[in-house]
PDB file of C-alpha atoms in Angstrom:
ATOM      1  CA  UNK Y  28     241.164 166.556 107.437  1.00 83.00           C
ATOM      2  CA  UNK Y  29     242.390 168.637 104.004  1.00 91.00           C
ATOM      3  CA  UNK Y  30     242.647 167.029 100.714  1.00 93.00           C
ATOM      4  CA  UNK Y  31     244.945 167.481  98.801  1.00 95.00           C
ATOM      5  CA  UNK Y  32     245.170 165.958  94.520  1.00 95.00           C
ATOM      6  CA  UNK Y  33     247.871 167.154  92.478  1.00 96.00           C
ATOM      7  CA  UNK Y  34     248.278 167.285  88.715  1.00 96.00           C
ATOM      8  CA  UNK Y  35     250.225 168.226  85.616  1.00 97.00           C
ATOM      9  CA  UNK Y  36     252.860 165.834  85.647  1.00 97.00           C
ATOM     10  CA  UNK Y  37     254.400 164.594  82.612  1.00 98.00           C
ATOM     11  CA  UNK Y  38     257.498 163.379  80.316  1.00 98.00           C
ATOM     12  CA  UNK Y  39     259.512 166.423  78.551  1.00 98.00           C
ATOM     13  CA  UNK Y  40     262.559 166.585  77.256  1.00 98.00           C
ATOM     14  CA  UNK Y  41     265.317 168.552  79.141  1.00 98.00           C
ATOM     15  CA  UNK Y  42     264.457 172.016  78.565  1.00 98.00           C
ATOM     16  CA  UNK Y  43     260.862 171.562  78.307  1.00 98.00           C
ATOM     17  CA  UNK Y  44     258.485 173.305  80.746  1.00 98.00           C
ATOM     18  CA  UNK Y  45     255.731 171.940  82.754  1.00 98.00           C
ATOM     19  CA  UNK Y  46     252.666 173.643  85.323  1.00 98.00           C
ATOM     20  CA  UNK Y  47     252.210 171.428  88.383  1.00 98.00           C
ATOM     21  CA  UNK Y  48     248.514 172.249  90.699  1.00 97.00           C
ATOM     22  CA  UNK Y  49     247.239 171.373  93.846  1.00 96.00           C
ATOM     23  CA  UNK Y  50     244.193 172.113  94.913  1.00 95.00           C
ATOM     24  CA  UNK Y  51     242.891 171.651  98.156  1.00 93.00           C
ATOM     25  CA  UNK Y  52     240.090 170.945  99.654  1.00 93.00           C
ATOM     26  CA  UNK Y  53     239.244 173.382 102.672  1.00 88.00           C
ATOM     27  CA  UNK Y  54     241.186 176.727 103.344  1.00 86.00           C
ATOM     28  CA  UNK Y  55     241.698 176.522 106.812  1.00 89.00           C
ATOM     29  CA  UNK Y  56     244.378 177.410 109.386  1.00 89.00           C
ATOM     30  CA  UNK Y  57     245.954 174.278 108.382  1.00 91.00           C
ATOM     31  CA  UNK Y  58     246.745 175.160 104.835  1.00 90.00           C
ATOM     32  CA  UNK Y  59     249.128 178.087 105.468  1.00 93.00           C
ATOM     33  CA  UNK Y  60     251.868 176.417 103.991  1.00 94.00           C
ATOM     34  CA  UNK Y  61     251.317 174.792 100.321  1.00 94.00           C
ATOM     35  CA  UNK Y  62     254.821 173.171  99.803  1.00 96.00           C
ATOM     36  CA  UNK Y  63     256.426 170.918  97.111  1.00 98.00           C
ATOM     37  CA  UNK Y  64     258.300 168.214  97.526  1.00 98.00           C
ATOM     38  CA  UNK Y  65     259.507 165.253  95.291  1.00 98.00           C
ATOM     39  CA  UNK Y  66     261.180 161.908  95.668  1.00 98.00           C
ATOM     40  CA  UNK Y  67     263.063 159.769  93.677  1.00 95.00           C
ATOM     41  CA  UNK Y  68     263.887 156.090  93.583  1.00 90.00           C
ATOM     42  CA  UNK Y  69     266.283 155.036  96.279  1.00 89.00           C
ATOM     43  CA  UNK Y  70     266.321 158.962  97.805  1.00 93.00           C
ATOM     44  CA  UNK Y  71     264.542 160.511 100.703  1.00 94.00           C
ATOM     45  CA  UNK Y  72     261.951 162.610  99.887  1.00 95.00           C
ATOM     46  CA  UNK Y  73     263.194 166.447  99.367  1.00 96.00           C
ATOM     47  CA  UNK Y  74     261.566 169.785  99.935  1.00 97.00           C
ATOM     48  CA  UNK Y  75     261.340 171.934  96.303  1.00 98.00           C
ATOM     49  CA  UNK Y  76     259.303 175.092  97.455  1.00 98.00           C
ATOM     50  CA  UNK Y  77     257.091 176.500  99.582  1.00 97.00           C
ATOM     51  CA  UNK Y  78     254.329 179.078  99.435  1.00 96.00           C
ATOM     52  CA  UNK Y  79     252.535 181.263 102.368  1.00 95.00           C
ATOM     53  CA  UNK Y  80     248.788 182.439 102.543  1.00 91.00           C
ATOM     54  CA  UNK Y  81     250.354 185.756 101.583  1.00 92.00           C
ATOM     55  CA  UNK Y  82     252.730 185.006  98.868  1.00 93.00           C
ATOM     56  CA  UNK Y  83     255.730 184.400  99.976  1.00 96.00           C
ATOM     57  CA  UNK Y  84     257.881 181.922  98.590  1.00 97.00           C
ATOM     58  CA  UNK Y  85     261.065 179.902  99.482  1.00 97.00           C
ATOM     59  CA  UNK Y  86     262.804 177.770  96.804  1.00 98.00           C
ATOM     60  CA  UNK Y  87     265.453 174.630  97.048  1.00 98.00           C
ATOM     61  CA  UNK Y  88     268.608 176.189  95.475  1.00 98.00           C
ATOM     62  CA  UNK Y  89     268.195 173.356  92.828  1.00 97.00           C
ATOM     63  CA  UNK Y  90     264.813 174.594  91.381  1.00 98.00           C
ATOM     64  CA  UNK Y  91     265.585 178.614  92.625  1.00 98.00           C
ATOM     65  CA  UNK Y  92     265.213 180.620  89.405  1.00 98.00           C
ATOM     66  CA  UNK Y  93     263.987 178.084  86.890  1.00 98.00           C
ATOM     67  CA  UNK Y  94     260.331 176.622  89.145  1.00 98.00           C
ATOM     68  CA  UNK Y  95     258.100 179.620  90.243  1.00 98.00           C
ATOM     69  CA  UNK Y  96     255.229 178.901  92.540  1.00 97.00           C
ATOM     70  CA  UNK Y  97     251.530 180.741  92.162  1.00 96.00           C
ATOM     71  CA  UNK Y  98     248.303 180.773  93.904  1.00 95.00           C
ATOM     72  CA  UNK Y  99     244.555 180.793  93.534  1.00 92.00           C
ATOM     73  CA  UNK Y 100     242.911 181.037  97.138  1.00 84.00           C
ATOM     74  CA  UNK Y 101     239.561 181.100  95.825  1.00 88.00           C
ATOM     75  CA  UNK Y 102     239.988 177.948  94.250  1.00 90.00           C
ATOM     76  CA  UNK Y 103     242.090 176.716  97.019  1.00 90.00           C
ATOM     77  CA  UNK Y 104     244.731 175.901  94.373  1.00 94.00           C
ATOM     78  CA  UNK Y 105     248.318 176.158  94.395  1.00 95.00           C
ATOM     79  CA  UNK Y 106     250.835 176.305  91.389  1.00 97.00           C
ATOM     80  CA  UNK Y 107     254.530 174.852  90.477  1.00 98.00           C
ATOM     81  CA  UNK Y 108     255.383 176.836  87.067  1.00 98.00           C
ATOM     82  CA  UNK Y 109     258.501 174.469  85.784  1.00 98.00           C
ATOM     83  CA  UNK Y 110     260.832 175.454  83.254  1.00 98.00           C
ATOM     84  CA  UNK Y 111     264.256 174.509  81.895  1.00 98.00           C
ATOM     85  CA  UNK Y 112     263.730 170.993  83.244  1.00 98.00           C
ATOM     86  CA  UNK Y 113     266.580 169.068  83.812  1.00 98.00           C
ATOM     87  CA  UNK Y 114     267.235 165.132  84.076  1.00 97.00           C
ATOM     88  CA  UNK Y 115     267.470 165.595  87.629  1.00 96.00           C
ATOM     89  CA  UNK Y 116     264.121 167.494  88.206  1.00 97.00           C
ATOM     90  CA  UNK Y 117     262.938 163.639  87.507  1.00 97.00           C
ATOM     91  CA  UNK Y 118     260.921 162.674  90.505  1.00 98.00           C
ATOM     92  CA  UNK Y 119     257.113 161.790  91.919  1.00 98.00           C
ATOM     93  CA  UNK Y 120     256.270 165.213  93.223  1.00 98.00           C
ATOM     94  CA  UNK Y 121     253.451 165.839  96.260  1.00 98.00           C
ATOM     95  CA  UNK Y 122     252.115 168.875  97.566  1.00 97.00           C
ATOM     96  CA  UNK Y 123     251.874 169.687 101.232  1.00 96.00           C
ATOM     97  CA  UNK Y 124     249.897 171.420 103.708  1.00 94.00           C
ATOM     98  CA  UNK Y 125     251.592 172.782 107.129  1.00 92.00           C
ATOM     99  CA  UNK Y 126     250.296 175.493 109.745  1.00 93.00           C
ATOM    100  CA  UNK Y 127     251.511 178.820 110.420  1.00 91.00           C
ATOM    101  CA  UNK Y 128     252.558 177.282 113.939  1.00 90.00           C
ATOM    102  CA  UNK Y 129     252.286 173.932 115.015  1.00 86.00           C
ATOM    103  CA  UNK Y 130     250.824 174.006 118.271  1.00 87.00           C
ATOM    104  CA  UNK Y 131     247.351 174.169 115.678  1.00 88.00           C
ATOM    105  CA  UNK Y 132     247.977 169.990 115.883  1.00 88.00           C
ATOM    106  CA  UNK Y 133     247.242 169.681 112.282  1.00 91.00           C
ATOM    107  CA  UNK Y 134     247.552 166.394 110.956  1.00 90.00           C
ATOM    108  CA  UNK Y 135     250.246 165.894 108.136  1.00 89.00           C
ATOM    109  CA  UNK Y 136     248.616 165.791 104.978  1.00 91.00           C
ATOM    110  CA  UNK Y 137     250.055 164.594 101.845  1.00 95.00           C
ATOM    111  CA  UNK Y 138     248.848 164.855  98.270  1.00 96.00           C
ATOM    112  CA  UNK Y 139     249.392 161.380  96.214  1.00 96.00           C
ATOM    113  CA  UNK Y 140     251.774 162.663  93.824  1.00 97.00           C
ATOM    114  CA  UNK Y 141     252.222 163.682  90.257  1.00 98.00           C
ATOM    115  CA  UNK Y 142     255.394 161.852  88.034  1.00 98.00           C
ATOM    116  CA  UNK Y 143     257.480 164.154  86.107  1.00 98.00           C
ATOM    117  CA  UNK Y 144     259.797 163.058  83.998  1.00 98.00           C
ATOM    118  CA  UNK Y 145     262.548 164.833  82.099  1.00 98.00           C
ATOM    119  CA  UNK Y 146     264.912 162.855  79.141  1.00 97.00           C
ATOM    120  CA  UNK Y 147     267.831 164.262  78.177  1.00 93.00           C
TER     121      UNK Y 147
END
């Protein structure tokens, strides 16, 4: 089963930047997908963006424009470039693995998350 550890959270004010990684540990047919996602207290958890083995990259239209995602695949590392933080960018925020298709039966596999906080 992948591994996944995230890091780079931190407190900013709003504004502020920050430069979230994951890194993985296999590159396999299960780690297609490296997504984002982040949860706050007393909300579901919420997707932020997604990146493919390729490149390609899909963004919540809350983060689109301001977060831009990155990749290192011989380090098996992803990237979540943050800037112009907002209040509501607050949140514990985990990285994700998924399959190209899920037939592969991957199992889901969750990073343990990385707190950023953003004061107005």
């Amino acid at each position: 089963q992948v591994q996944l550890v995230e890091s780079g959270g931190g407190s900013v004010q709003a504004g502020g930047s920050l430069k979230l990684s994951c890194q993985a540990s296999a590159y396999t047919s299960c780690t297609y997908y490296m997504s984002w996602y982040r949860q706050s207290p007393g909300k579901p958890r919420e997707f932020v963006s997604r990146i493919s083995r390729e490149g390609s990259t899909r963004y919540a239209d809350s983060v689109r424009g301001r977060f831009t995602m990155s990749q290192d695949n011989d380090k098996n590392t992803m990237y979540l470039q943050m800037n112009s933080l907002k209040p509501e960018d607050t949140a514990m925020y985990y990285c994700k693995t998924d399959p190209l298709y899920e037939v592969y039966n991957c199992p889901e596999t969750w990073g343990q998350g990385t707190q950023v906080t953003v004061s107005s």
